[in-house]
mmCIF file of C-alpha atoms and ligand atoms in Angstrom:
data_model
loop_
_atom_site.group_PDB
_atom_site.id
_atom_site.type_symbol
_atom_site.label_atom_id
_atom_site.label_comp_id
_atom_site.label_asym_id
_atom_site.label_seq_id
_atom_site.Cartn_x
_atom_site.Cartn_y
_atom_site.Cartn_z
ATOM 1 C CA MET A 1 -76.412 345.596 35.462
ATOM 2 C CA LYS A 2 -76.607 346.492 39.180
ATOM 3 C CA ASP A 3 -73.626 345.410 41.657
ATOM 4 C CA TYR A 4 -73.976 341.903 40.530
ATOM 5 C CA LEU A 5 -71.400 340.292 44.025
ATOM 6 C CA THR A 6 -74.467 341.789 46.242
ATOM 7 C CA ALA A 7 -76.950 340.397 44.586
ATOM 8 C CA ASN A 8 -75.286 336.915 44.530
ATOM 9 C CA LYS A 9 -73.270 336.538 47.535
ATOM 10 C CA LYS A 10 -77.912 336.895 49.227
ATOM 11 C CA TRP A 11 -78.197 334.266 46.331
ATOM 12 C CA TRP A 12 -76.017 331.532 47.896
ATOM 13 C CA ASN A 13 -76.292 332.553 51.501
ATOM 14 C CA GLU A 14 -80.204 332.181 51.229
ATOM 15 C CA VAL A 15 -79.558 328.295 49.426
ATOM 16 C CA VAL A 16 -76.615 327.227 52.281
ATOM 17 C CA PRO A 17 -79.216 326.195 54.762
ATOM 18 C CA ILE A 18 -81.948 324.505 52.016
ATOM 19 C CA HIS A 19 -78.335 323.111 50.731
ATOM 20 C CA LEU A 20 -76.731 321.773 53.536
ATOM 21 C CA ARG A 21 -80.353 319.652 54.370
ATOM 22 C CA SER A 22 -80.443 317.975 50.893
ATOM 23 C CA LYS A 23 -80.225 314.925 49.584
ATOM 24 C CA LEU A 24 -78.437 316.185 46.376
ATOM 25 C CA TYR A 25 -74.832 316.982 48.989
ATOM 26 C CA ASP A 26 -75.468 314.421 52.038
ATOM 27 C CA LEU A 27 -74.503 316.196 54.993
ATOM 28 C CA PRO A 28 -75.192 313.073 57.510
ATOM 29 C CA SER A 29 -73.202 310.992 55.039
ATOM 30 C CA PHE A 30 -70.080 314.107 54.349
ATOM 31 C CA LYS A 31 -70.287 313.919 58.574
ATOM 32 C CA LYS A 32 -69.914 309.769 59.648
ATOM 33 C CA GLY A 33 -66.756 309.527 57.389
ATOM 34 C CA LYS A 34 -68.760 309.493 53.043
ATOM 35 C CA SER A 35 -66.363 311.671 50.664
ATOM 36 C CA THR A 36 -68.282 313.390 48.428
ATOM 37 C CA LEU A 37 -66.009 313.500 45.395
ATOM 38 C CA PHE A 38 -67.134 312.351 42.727
ATOM 39 C CA SER A 39 -65.952 309.368 40.661
ATOM 40 C CA ILE A 40 -64.441 311.662 37.726
ATOM 41 C CA GLU A 41 -62.309 313.457 40.288
ATOM 42 C CA SER A 42 -61.218 311.084 42.256
ATOM 43 C CA GLU A 43 -59.476 309.125 39.719
ATOM 44 C CA GLU A 44 -58.151 312.029 37.786
ATOM 45 C CA LEU A 45 -57.194 313.618 41.043
ATOM 46 C CA VAL A 46 -54.695 310.809 42.369
ATOM 47 C CA ASP A 47 -51.706 312.127 44.510
ATOM 48 C CA VAL A 48 -53.057 315.263 47.126
ATOM 49 C CA ARG A 49 -51.379 313.487 50.247
ATOM 50 C CA GLY A 50 -49.180 316.079 51.815
ATOM 51 C CA LYS A 51 -50.093 318.474 48.717
ATOM 52 C CA THR A 52 -51.295 321.966 49.490
ATOM 53 C CA LEU A 53 -54.835 322.523 47.327
ATOM 54 C CA LEU A 54 -56.419 325.888 46.442
ATOM 55 C CA HIS A 55 -60.184 324.860 46.142
ATOM 56 C CA LEU A 56 -61.564 327.921 44.831
ATOM 57 C CA MET A 57 -65.266 328.644 44.756
ATOM 58 C CA CYS A 58 -66.146 325.776 47.553
ATOM 59 C CA HIS A 59 -68.993 326.528 48.386
ATOM 60 C CA PHE A 60 -69.572 325.030 52.838
ATOM 61 C CA GLY A 61 -66.568 322.643 52.279
ATOM 62 C CA MET A 62 -67.076 319.079 52.069
ATOM 63 C CA ASP A 63 -65.343 318.695 48.437
ATOM 64 C CA THR A 64 -62.292 320.938 50.309
ATOM 65 C CA LEU A 65 -62.266 318.902 53.071
ATOM 66 C CA SER A 66 -62.895 316.191 50.673
ATOM 67 C CA TRP A 67 -59.841 316.416 50.318
ATOM 68 C CA ALA A 68 -57.760 316.887 53.066
ATOM 69 C CA ARG A 69 -59.586 313.582 54.547
ATOM 70 C CA LYS A 70 -57.207 312.505 51.480
ATOM 71 C CA GLY A 71 -54.326 314.144 52.974
ATOM 72 C CA ALA A 72 -54.035 317.242 51.005
ATOM 73 C CA ILE A 73 -53.312 320.799 52.985
ATOM 74 C CA VAL A 74 -56.174 322.776 52.065
ATOM 75 C CA THR A 75 -57.516 326.091 51.899
ATOM 76 C CA GLY A 76 -60.739 326.990 50.555
ATOM 77 C CA VAL A 77 -62.520 330.440 49.237
ATOM 78 C CA ASP A 78 -65.800 332.049 48.635
ATOM 79 C CA LEU A 79 -67.910 334.546 48.664
ATOM 80 C CA SER A 80 -70.230 333.628 50.565
ATOM 81 C CA ASP A 81 -69.744 334.205 53.959
ATOM 82 C CA ASP A 82 -72.614 331.985 55.168
ATOM 83 C CA SER A 83 -71.707 329.345 53.358
ATOM 84 C CA ILE A 84 -67.627 329.703 54.484
ATOM 85 C CA SER A 85 -69.586 329.522 58.549
ATOM 86 C CA LEU A 86 -70.472 326.319 57.865
ATOM 87 C CA ALA A 87 -67.256 324.949 55.975
ATOM 88 C CA LYS A 88 -65.128 326.311 59.247
ATOM 89 C CA LYS A 89 -67.753 325.128 61.643
ATOM 90 C CA LEU A 90 -67.935 321.431 59.473
ATOM 91 C CA SER A 91 -64.462 321.462 60.092
ATOM 92 C CA LYS A 92 -64.681 321.438 63.838
ATOM 93 C CA GLU A 93 -66.730 318.958 64.149
ATOM 94 C CA ILE A 94 -65.299 316.183 62.331
ATOM 95 C CA ALA A 95 -61.712 317.697 63.374
ATOM 96 C CA VAL A 96 -60.013 317.392 59.706
ATOM 97 C CA PRO A 97 -57.935 320.295 59.793
ATOM 98 C CA ALA A 98 -58.709 323.391 56.698
ATOM 99 C CA THR A 99 -58.175 326.653 55.884
ATOM 100 C CA PHE A 100 -61.825 328.701 54.656
ATOM 101 C CA ILE A 101 -61.466 331.666 53.279
ATOM 102 C CA CYS A 102 -64.340 334.320 52.496
ATOM 103 C CA SER A 103 -63.853 336.135 49.203
ATOM 104 C CA ASP A 104 -64.276 337.615 45.996
ATOM 105 C CA ILE A 105 -62.271 335.312 43.846
ATOM 106 C CA TYR A 106 -60.696 338.253 42.515
ATOM 107 C CA GLU A 107 -60.072 339.961 45.408
ATOM 108 C CA LEU A 108 -57.973 336.771 47.052
ATOM 109 C CA PRO A 109 -54.049 338.432 46.366
ATOM 110 C CA LYS A 110 -55.043 341.183 49.005
ATOM 111 C CA VAL A 111 -56.044 338.639 51.597
ATOM 112 C CA LEU A 112 -54.383 335.524 50.600
ATOM 113 C CA ASP A 113 -50.523 335.152 50.404
ATOM 114 C CA ARG A 114 -49.476 331.797 49.403
ATOM 115 C CA LYS A 115 -49.287 329.918 46.953
ATOM 116 C CA PHE A 116 -50.652 325.850 45.504
ATOM 117 C CA ASP A 117 -49.745 322.898 44.630
ATOM 118 C CA ILE A 118 -52.870 322.631 43.666
ATOM 119 C CA ILE A 119 -55.561 324.821 42.458
ATOM 120 C CA PHE A 120 -59.290 322.836 42.558
ATOM 121 C CA THR A 121 -62.550 323.700 41.175
ATOM 122 C CA SER A 122 -65.868 321.595 40.393
ATOM 123 C CA TYR A 123 -69.460 321.490 39.306
ATOM 124 C CA GLY A 124 -70.737 325.454 38.810
ATOM 125 C CA VAL A 125 -68.186 327.532 39.125
ATOM 126 C CA LEU A 126 -67.490 329.405 35.195
ATOM 127 C CA LEU A 127 -71.515 330.561 35.362
ATOM 128 C CA TRP A 128 -70.402 333.422 38.074
ATOM 129 C CA LEU A 129 -67.536 334.255 36.612
ATOM 130 C CA SER A 130 -67.800 337.341 35.488
ATOM 131 C CA SER A 131 -64.477 337.653 33.536
ATOM 132 C CA ILE A 132 -62.903 334.374 32.460
ATOM 133 C CA LYS A 133 -59.501 336.393 31.776
ATOM 134 C CA LYS A 134 -59.411 337.470 35.279
ATOM 135 C CA TRP A 135 -60.153 333.697 36.477
ATOM 136 C CA ALA A 136 -56.836 332.159 34.437
ATOM 137 C CA LYS A 137 -54.386 335.272 36.008
ATOM 138 C CA ILE A 138 -55.546 334.760 39.183
ATOM 139 C CA ILE A 139 -55.584 330.730 39.056
ATOM 140 C CA ASN A 140 -52.266 331.792 37.640
ATOM 141 C CA HIS A 141 -50.850 333.735 40.261
ATOM 142 C CA PHE A 142 -51.646 331.380 42.864
ATOM 143 C CA LEU A 143 -49.749 328.329 40.977
ATOM 144 C CA LYS A 144 -46.608 327.344 42.178
ATOM 145 C CA GLU A 145 -44.292 326.858 39.745
ATOM 146 C CA GLY A 146 -44.702 322.689 38.977
ATOM 147 C CA GLY A 147 -47.761 322.596 40.576
ATOM 148 C CA MET A 148 -51.688 321.652 38.440
ATOM 149 C CA PHE A 149 -54.528 323.049 37.890
ATOM 150 C CA TYR A 150 -57.960 320.864 38.501
ATOM 151 C CA ILE A 151 -61.999 321.707 37.257
ATOM 152 C CA VAL A 152 -64.659 319.303 36.378
ATOM 153 C CA GLU A 153 -66.963 321.105 35.347
ATOM 154 C CA LEU A 154 -70.899 321.028 33.659
ATOM 155 C CA HIS A 155 -69.934 321.553 30.306
ATOM 156 C CA PRO A 156 -70.361 324.443 28.687
ATOM 157 C CA PHE A 157 -72.152 322.991 25.801
ATOM 158 C CA THR A 158 -75.302 322.676 28.063
ATOM 159 C CA ASN A 159 -75.127 326.332 28.386
ATOM 160 C CA ILE A 160 -77.934 326.462 25.666
ATOM 161 C CA LEU A 161 -80.211 324.763 26.792
ATOM 162 C CA SER A 162 -83.385 325.654 29.392
ATOM 163 C CA ASN A 163 -83.753 323.035 32.698
ATOM 164 C CA ASP A 164 -86.729 321.651 30.470
ATOM 165 C CA PHE A 165 -84.388 320.531 27.851
ATOM 166 C CA LYS A 166 -84.913 323.547 24.563
ATOM 167 C CA ILE A 167 -82.658 324.813 23.131
ATOM 168 C CA VAL A 168 -83.285 327.861 24.577
ATOM 169 C CA TYR A 169 -79.509 330.023 24.626
ATOM 170 C CA LYS A 170 -76.805 331.625 22.641
ATOM 171 C CA TYR A 171 -73.737 329.343 22.665
ATOM 172 C CA PHE A 172 -71.765 332.391 22.259
ATOM 173 C CA ASP A 173 -73.872 334.899 24.502
ATOM 174 C CA LYS A 174 -71.205 335.829 26.999
ATOM 175 C CA GLY A 175 -74.126 337.394 29.379
ATOM 176 C CA PRO A 176 -73.810 339.149 31.803
ATOM 177 C CA TYR A 177 -77.267 336.986 32.170
ATOM 178 C CA GLU A 178 -80.360 338.153 34.661
ATOM 179 C CA ASP A 179 -81.838 335.162 36.090
ATOM 180 C CA ASP A 180 -84.573 335.498 38.227
ATOM 181 C CA SER A 181 -86.170 331.384 38.512
ATOM 182 C CA PRO A 182 -87.090 330.127 42.081
ATOM 183 C CA GLY A 183 -85.399 326.474 43.345
ATOM 184 C CA THR A 184 -82.187 325.705 42.966
ATOM 185 C CA TYR A 185 -79.977 322.705 41.573
ATOM 186 C CA THR A 186 -80.529 320.710 44.870
ATOM 187 C CA ASP A 187 -84.826 321.677 45.264
ATOM 188 C CA TRP A 188 -86.536 323.360 41.410
ATOM 189 C CA SER A 189 -89.465 323.863 43.993
ATOM 190 C CA ALA A 190 -87.228 325.784 46.934
ATOM 191 C CA PRO A 191 -88.895 328.846 48.147
ATOM 192 C CA ILE A 192 -86.323 330.806 46.823
ATOM 193 C CA LYS A 193 -86.941 333.881 44.575
ATOM 194 C CA GLY A 194 -84.034 336.396 44.201
ATOM 195 C CA VAL A 195 -81.652 338.214 40.927
ATOM 196 C CA THR A 196 -78.101 336.184 40.491
ATOM 197 C CA TYR A 197 -76.044 337.593 37.300
ATOM 198 C CA GLN A 198 -74.674 334.560 35.722
ATOM 199 C CA TRP A 199 -72.164 333.693 32.635
ATOM 200 C CA SER A 200 -71.548 331.709 29.783
ATOM 201 C CA TYR A 201 -68.216 330.534 28.234
ATOM 202 C CA THR A 202 -66.958 328.304 25.556
ATOM 203 C CA ILE A 203 -65.001 325.177 26.658
ATOM 204 C CA SER A 204 -62.688 327.678 23.578
ATOM 205 C CA ASP A 205 -62.428 329.772 25.692
ATOM 206 C CA VAL A 206 -61.622 327.713 28.493
ATOM 207 C CA ILE A 207 -58.833 326.621 27.096
ATOM 208 C CA ASN A 208 -57.272 329.533 25.196
ATOM 209 C CA VAL A 209 -57.779 331.897 28.196
ATOM 210 C CA LEU A 210 -55.092 329.454 30.244
ATOM 211 C CA ILE A 211 -52.610 329.245 27.707
ATOM 212 C CA LYS A 212 -52.661 333.064 27.881
ATOM 213 C CA GLU A 213 -51.576 332.663 31.052
ATOM 214 C CA ASN A 214 -48.949 330.249 29.592
ATOM 215 C CA LEU A 215 -50.237 327.192 30.788
ATOM 216 C CA LYS A 216 -50.194 323.519 29.726
ATOM 217 C CA ILE A 217 -52.832 321.789 28.820
ATOM 218 C CA GLN A 218 -52.079 318.177 29.923
ATOM 219 C CA TYR A 219 -55.579 317.071 29.006
ATOM 220 C CA LEU A 220 -59.554 317.845 28.195
ATOM 221 C CA HIS A 221 -62.168 315.204 28.379
ATOM 222 C CA GLU A 222 -66.244 315.329 27.959
ATOM 223 C CA PHE A 223 -68.331 312.858 29.514
ATOM 224 C CA PRO A 224 -72.150 311.541 28.724
ATOM 225 C CA PHE A 225 -73.077 311.823 32.915
ATOM 226 C CA THR A 226 -73.344 314.457 35.333
ATOM 227 C CA MET A 227 -73.822 314.157 38.602
ATOM 228 C CA TYR A 228 -77.463 316.714 39.539
ATOM 229 C CA ASP A 229 -80.522 316.057 37.623
ATOM 230 C CA GLN A 230 -79.459 319.023 35.719
ATOM 231 C CA PHE A 231 -82.669 318.390 33.131
ATOM 232 C CA PRO A 232 -85.505 316.744 35.252
ATOM 233 C CA GLY A 233 -87.989 314.664 33.835
ATOM 234 C CA PHE A 234 -85.235 314.396 30.976
ATOM 235 C CA MET A 235 -82.665 312.575 32.921
ATOM 236 C CA GLU A 236 -82.865 309.240 34.990
ATOM 237 C CA GLN A 237 -79.810 308.050 37.413
ATOM 238 C CA ASN A 238 -77.591 304.549 35.722
ATOM 239 C CA GLU A 239 -76.279 302.117 38.297
ATOM 240 C CA LYS A 240 -73.580 304.530 39.044
ATOM 241 C CA GLY A 241 -75.418 307.164 39.628
ATOM 242 C CA GLN A 242 -74.614 309.343 37.630
ATOM 243 C CA TYR A 243 -77.100 311.759 35.661
ATOM 244 C CA VAL A 244 -77.173 310.281 32.271
ATOM 245 C CA LEU A 245 -80.471 311.101 29.145
ATOM 246 C CA LYS A 246 -83.237 309.472 29.709
ATOM 247 C CA ASP A 247 -84.112 309.282 25.156
ATOM 248 C CA LYS A 248 -80.688 307.363 24.573
ATOM 249 C CA LYS A 249 -80.384 308.672 20.956
ATOM 250 C CA ILE A 250 -79.381 312.137 22.666
ATOM 251 C CA GLN A 251 -75.572 311.880 22.894
ATOM 252 C CA ILE A 252 -74.403 315.211 24.462
ATOM 253 C CA PRO A 253 -71.607 316.011 26.606
ATOM 254 C CA LEU A 254 -72.809 316.731 29.147
ATOM 255 C CA LEU A 255 -69.255 317.299 31.890
ATOM 256 C CA PHE A 256 -65.866 318.278 31.383
ATOM 257 C CA SER A 257 -63.161 317.629 33.025
ATOM 258 C CA LEU A 258 -59.381 320.236 32.546
ATOM 259 C CA LYS A 259 -56.014 319.516 33.579
ATOM 260 C CA ALA A 260 -52.679 321.904 33.195
ATOM 261 C CA THR A 261 -49.820 322.381 34.826
ATOM 262 C CA LYS A 262 -47.616 325.461 35.300
HETATM 263 C C1 SAM B 1 -71.787 325.444 41.827
HETATM 264 S S1 SAM B 1 -71.562 326.530 43.401
HETATM 265 C C2 SAM B 1 -69.488 325.589 43.753
HETATM 266 C C3 SAM B 1 -69.965 324.132 44.061
HETATM 267 C C4 SAM B 1 -68.977 322.867 44.514
HETATM 268 N N1 SAM B 1 -68.540 322.225 44.054
HETATM 269 C C5 SAM B 1 -70.254 322.320 45.602
HETATM 270 O O1 SAM B 1 -70.293 320.978 44.985
HETATM 271 O O2 SAM B 1 -70.582 322.592 46.947
HETATM 272 C C6 SAM B 1 -70.696 327.360 42.872
HETATM 273 C C7 SAM B 1 -69.872 328.114 44.339
HETATM 274 O O3 SAM B 1 -68.766 329.887 44.048
HETATM 275 C C8 SAM B 1 -68.636 330.249 44.641
HETATM 276 N N2 SAM B 1 -68.594 331.811 44.438
HETATM 277 C C9 SAM B 1 -69.775 332.715 43.735
HETATM 278 N N3 SAM B 1 -69.382 333.984 43.057
HETATM 279 C C10 SAM B 1 -67.874 333.919 43.761
HETATM 280 C C11 SAM B 1 -67.399 335.045 43.666
HETATM 281 N N4 SAM B 1 -66.874 336.155 43.139
HETATM 282 N N5 SAM B 1 -65.805 334.870 44.091
HETATM 283 C C12 SAM B 1 -66.257 333.579 44.994
HETATM 284 N N6 SAM B 1 -66.998 332.528 45.066
HETATM 285 C C13 SAM B 1 -68.278 333.075 44.295
HETATM 286 C C14 SAM B 1 -70.788 331.371 45.351
HETATM 287 O O4 SAM B 1 -70.808 330.890 46.495
HETATM 288 C C15 SAM B 1 -70.920 329.402 45.558
HETATM 289 O O5 SAM B 1 -70.512 328.746 46.670
#
């Protein structure tokens, strides 16, 4: 494998200008005060006011700043320097205080020396982790005693499916996969080309690495809807704006959420 971090960082920097103009991220509404948090995390992660919150893999920080608007004292971390520059700019522009750090998640202990009440991460993060065991160690490292880790994420079951909803991949194959498919999840026809390196973890991997770090799993929830057009042509939006499969005979988990405490 080539230098996966350099390749992934380059790709993430290149998609920032596309994402910031996308309908999915809807930056204009966010600037006017709309939260970018979806109903799952908004309803499951309440009581953030006055708490310190570390957002791992925060992209350009709209969710981080949405938690700050709810009163959390936030720190967002991401590998992509263009994402972090934009996050800092947004924080100033909307006058919502936040700390943003550009770092590889595994190198974070070298640049951040604090512990947090809440660690949050969401939607499209596990596939970028070269080691899920090290990820859990990072979570444990930055979590205070009595603190809470929360993730809402694409369900690993969907990793076996291609964008055109065919069973193509192996659930138990961890990768890395070299991906050079064009476009990005906000626009599959966007002129983005480049190789990324991705991994795949099972739902038991996620649970077991956290247990190994002595975190106590409070719940694992699975959902039959998702937040973006993951399988174009096969999905439709319901009245709540959630993406569900058009074929109602098919019922598979599309998202999961998990809460663990220390
Ligand atoms: C799909 S996005 C996260 C989505 C976020 N919930 C949102 O909606 O904006 C994944 C993020 O992970 C970041 N990332 C990828 N590899 C990383 C690493 N090794 N360390 C830190 N961040 C990383 C990318 O730069 C990207 O911003």
